[in-house]
XYZ file of C-alpha atoms in Angstrom:
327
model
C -32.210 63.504 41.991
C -30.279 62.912 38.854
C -27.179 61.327 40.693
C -29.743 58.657 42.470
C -31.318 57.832 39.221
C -27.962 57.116 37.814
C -27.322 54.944 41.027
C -30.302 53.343 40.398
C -29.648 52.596 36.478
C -26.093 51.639 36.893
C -26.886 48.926 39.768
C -29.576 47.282 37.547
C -26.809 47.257 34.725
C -24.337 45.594 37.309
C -27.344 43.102 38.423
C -28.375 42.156 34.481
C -24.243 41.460 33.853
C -24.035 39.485 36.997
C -27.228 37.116 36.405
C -25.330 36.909 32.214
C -23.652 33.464 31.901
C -22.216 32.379 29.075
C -22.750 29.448 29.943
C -26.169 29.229 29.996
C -25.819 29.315 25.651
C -22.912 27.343 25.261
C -25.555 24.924 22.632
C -26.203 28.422 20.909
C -21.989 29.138 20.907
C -20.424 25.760 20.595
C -23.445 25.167 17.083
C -22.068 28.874 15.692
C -18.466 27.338 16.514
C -18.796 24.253 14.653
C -20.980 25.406 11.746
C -18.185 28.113 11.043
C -15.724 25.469 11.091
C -17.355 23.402 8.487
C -18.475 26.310 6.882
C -14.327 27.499 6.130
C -12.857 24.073 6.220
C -15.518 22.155 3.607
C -15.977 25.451 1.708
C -14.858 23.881 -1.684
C -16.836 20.722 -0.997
C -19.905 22.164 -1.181
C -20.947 22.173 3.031
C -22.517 26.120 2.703
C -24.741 25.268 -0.629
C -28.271 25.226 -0.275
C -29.136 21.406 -0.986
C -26.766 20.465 1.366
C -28.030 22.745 4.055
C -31.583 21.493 3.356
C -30.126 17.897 3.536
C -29.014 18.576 7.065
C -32.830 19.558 8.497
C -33.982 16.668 6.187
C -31.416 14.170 7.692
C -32.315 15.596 11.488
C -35.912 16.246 11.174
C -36.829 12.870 13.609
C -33.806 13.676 16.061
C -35.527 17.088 15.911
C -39.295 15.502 16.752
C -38.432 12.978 19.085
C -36.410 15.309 21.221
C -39.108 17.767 21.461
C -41.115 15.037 23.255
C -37.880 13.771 25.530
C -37.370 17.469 26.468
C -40.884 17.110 28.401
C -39.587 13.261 29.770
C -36.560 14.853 31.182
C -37.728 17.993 32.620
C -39.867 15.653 34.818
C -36.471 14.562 35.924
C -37.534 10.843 33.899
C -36.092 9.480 31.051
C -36.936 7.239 27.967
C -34.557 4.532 26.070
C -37.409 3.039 23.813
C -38.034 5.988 21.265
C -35.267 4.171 18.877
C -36.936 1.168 18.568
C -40.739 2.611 18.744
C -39.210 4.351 15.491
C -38.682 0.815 13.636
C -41.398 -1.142 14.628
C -44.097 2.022 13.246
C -42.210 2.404 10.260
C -43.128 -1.130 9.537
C -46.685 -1.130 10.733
C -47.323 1.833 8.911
C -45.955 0.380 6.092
C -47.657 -2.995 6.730
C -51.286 -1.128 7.277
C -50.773 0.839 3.735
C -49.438 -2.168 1.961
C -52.955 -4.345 3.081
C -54.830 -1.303 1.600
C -55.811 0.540 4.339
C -54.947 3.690 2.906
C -53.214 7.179 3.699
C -55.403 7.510 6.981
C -54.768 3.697 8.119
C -51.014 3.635 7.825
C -50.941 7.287 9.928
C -53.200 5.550 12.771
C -51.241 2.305 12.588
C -47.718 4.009 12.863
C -48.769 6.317 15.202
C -51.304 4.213 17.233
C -48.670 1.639 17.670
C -45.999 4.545 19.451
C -48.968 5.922 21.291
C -49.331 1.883 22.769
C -45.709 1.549 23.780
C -45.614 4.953 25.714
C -49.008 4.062 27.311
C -47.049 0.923 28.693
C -44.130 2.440 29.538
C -45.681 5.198 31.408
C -48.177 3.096 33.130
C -45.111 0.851 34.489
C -43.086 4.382 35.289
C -46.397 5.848 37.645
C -48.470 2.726 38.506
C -45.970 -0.049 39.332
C -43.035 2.224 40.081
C -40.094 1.033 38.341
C -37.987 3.246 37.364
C -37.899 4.775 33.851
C -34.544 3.751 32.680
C -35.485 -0.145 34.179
C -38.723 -0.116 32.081
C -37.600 2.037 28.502
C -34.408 -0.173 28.450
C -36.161 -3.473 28.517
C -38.966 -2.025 25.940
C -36.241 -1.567 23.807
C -35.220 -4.426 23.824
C -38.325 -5.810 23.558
C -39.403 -3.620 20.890
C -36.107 -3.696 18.532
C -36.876 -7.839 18.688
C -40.878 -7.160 17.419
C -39.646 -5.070 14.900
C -36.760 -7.795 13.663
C -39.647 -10.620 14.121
C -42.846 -9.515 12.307
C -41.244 -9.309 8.614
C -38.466 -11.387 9.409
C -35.703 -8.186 9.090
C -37.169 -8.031 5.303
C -37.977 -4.188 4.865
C -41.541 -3.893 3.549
C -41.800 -1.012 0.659
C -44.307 1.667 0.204
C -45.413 2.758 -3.049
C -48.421 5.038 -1.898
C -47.115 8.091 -3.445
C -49.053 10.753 -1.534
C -47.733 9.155 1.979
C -44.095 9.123 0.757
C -44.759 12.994 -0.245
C -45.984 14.140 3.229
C -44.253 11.905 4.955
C -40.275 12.948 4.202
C -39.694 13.058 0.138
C -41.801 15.613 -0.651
C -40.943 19.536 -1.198
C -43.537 22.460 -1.618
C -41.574 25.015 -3.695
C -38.463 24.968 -2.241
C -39.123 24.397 0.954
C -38.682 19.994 1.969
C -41.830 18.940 3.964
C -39.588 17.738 6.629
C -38.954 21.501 7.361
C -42.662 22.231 7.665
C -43.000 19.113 10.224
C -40.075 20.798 11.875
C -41.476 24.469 12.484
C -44.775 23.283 13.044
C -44.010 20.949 15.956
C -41.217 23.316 17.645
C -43.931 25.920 18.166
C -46.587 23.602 19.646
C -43.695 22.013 21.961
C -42.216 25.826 22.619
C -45.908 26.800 23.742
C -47.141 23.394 25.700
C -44.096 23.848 27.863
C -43.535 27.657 28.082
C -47.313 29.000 27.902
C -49.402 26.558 29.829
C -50.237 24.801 32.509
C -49.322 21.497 31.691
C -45.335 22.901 30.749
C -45.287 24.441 34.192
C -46.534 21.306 35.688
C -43.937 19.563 34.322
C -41.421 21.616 35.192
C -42.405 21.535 38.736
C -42.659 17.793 38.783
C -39.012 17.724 37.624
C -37.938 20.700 39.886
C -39.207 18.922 43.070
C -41.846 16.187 42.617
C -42.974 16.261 46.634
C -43.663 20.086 46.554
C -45.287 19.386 43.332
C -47.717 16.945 44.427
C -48.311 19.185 47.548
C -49.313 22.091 45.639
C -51.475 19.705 43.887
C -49.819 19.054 40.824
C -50.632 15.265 39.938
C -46.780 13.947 39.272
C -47.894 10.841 38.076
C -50.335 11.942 35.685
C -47.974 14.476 33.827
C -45.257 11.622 33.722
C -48.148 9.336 31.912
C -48.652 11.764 29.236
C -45.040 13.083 28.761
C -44.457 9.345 28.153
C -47.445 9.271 25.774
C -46.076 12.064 24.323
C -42.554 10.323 23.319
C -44.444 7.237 22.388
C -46.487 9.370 19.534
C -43.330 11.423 18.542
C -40.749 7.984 17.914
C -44.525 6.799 16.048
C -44.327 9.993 13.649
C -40.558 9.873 13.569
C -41.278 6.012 12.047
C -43.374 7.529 9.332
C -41.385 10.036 8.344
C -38.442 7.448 8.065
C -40.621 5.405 5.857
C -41.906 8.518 3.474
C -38.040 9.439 3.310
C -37.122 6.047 2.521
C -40.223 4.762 0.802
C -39.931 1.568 3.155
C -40.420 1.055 6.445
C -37.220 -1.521 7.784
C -36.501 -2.659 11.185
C -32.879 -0.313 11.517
C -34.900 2.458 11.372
C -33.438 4.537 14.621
C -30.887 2.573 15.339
C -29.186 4.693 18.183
C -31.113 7.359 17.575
C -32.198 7.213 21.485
C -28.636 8.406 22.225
C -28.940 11.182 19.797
C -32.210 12.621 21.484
C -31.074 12.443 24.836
C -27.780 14.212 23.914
C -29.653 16.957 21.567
C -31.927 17.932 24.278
C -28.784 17.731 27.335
C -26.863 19.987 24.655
C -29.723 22.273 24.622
C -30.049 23.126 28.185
C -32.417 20.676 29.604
C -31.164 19.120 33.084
C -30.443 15.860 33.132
C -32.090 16.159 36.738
C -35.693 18.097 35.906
C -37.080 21.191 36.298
C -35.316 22.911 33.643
C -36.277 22.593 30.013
C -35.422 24.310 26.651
C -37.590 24.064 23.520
C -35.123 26.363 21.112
C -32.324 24.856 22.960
C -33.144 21.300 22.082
C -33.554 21.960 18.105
C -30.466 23.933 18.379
C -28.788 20.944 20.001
C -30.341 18.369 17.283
C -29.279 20.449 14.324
C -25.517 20.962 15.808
C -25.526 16.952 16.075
C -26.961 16.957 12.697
C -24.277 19.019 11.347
C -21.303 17.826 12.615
C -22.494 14.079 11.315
C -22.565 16.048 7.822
C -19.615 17.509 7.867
C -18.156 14.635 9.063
C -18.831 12.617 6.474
C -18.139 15.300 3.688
C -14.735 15.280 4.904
C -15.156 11.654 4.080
C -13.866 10.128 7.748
C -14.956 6.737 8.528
C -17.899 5.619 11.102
C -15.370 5.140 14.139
C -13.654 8.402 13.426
C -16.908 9.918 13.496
C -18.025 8.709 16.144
C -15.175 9.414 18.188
C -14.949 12.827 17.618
C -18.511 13.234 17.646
C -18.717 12.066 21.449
C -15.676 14.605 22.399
C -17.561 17.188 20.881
C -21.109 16.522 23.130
C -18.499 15.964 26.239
C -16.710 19.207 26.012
C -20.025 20.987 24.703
C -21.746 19.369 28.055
C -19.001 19.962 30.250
C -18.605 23.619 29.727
C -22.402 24.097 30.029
C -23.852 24.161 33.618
C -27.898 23.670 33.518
C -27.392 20.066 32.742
C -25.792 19.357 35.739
C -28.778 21.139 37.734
C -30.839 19.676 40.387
């Protein structure tokens, strides 16, 4: 009886080692990997001290929150290009709404309002007219990126509410920077919408296989609405929080950050294809991005050096990992 138990216990072990891939946390290695690296090689320069450690959530905390919301778009095996530009154009009409008076409340609905506008559009052209979701997000950008250039004439407009700028990115409680808070408090809800209910598993199915989806009565089209809707409030909020960093909202406000997103939330173990997402993997992929730009620049390399070896990195970290390349 003893020798079959053993049997037993040592073919689950063999099982549990053969399902282990190490591949399936290269984000979790290849961020441990390039943190240490900084960590010994800018040691002297400050890289491990606390302010600069709390710069690097500060500096990523809108990668962070827009990639939460394009983990959902890409699970669904869609994909948006607009978030960038959503980011400027709320920063100013938040900024606009507070500077006519409308108060704390006014500038949040304006900001946000206007992201929640530009997803609505987007999705409804993804589900209702059927073009495809690179076709429509590209030419939003566009189209976005030229709104934001055209309603203040590039001129950044400046916000001197104080309370806004304090919630929205300068402020600190103790020693913890709000930006943190925003952080933790929107991982979680993302983490639990896709992991805990209905609506995650939805999307995951949409994304997995879209026809056996809509067979087992999943609406596709529906969960790709609000996943879009969901980006569309996230690049809104990410605008804000731009603007309370900066105390302005300006029209280069995300900038490439699209490119960013998608790659923090690829790095994290989300397939490029649907059906797989990773909550924990995505912030882990954000932050990594977030620290190699600071390290980068502590080591005081230029923008093209930076930007070179900040693309090898996300290849090699990309190619060595295998649930992006799932269908």
């Amino acid at each position: 009886m003893q020798s079959r138990d053993s049997n037993v216990q040592t073919a689950k072990t063999a099982l549990s080692l053969k399902k282990f891939d190490w591949r399936d946390y290269i984000v979790y290695l290849a961020f441990v990997g390039v943190f240490v690296y900084f960590s010994v090689m800018l040691f002297d320069d400050g890289f491990l001290t606390v302010g600069n450690l709390l710069n690097i959530v500060r500096q990523t905390t809108t990668i962070t929150l827009m990639a939460l919301a394009m983990t959902f778009v890409i699970s669904t095996g869609e994909i948006d290009l607009s978030v960038g530009s959503i980011t400027a154009l709320s920063s100013l009409v938040g900024a606009l709404a507070l500077q006519a008076g409308f108060g704390l409340f006014g500038g949040l609905i304006a900001g946000v309002g206007t992201g929640l506008i530009i997803g609505l559009i987007n999705g409804l052209l993804v589900t209702k007219v059927a073009i495809p979701s690179f076709l429509v997000t590209l030419g939003t950008m566009g189209a976005v990126k030229g709104m934001a250039m055209w309603i203040t004439g590039t001129a950044p407009v400046s916000i001197v509410h104080e309370q806004f700028n304090f919630i929205f990115g300068s402020g600190d409680i103790g020693p913890v920077p709000i930006l943190l808070i925003w952080t933790l408090v929107f991982t979680v809800i993302a983490h639990i919408l896709l992991r805990k209910t209905s609506f995650g598993r939805q999307v995951l199915a949409t994304g997995g296989n879209e026809s056996a989806a809509r067979f087992s009565g999943v609406k596709t089209m529906k969960v790709k609405l609000w996943v879009f809707l969901g980006t569309g409030f996230m690049a809104g909020l990410a605008g804000l929080l731009y603007a309370g960093r900066m105390n302005a909202g300006r029209f280069s406000f995300g900038e490439g950050d699209e490119l960013s997103v998608i790659a923090a939330v690829i790095l994290g173990g989300t397939s490029l294809f649907g059906g797989v997402g990773t909550i924990i993997g995505t912030v882990v992929g954000s932050l990594m991005i977030g620290t190699i730009n600071n390290g980068l620049i502590i080591m005081g390399l230029d923008v093209s050096q930076q930007m070179i070896i900040k693309g090898l990195i996300i290849i090699l970290a990309v190619a060595f990992g295998k649930k992006a390349m799932k269908k």
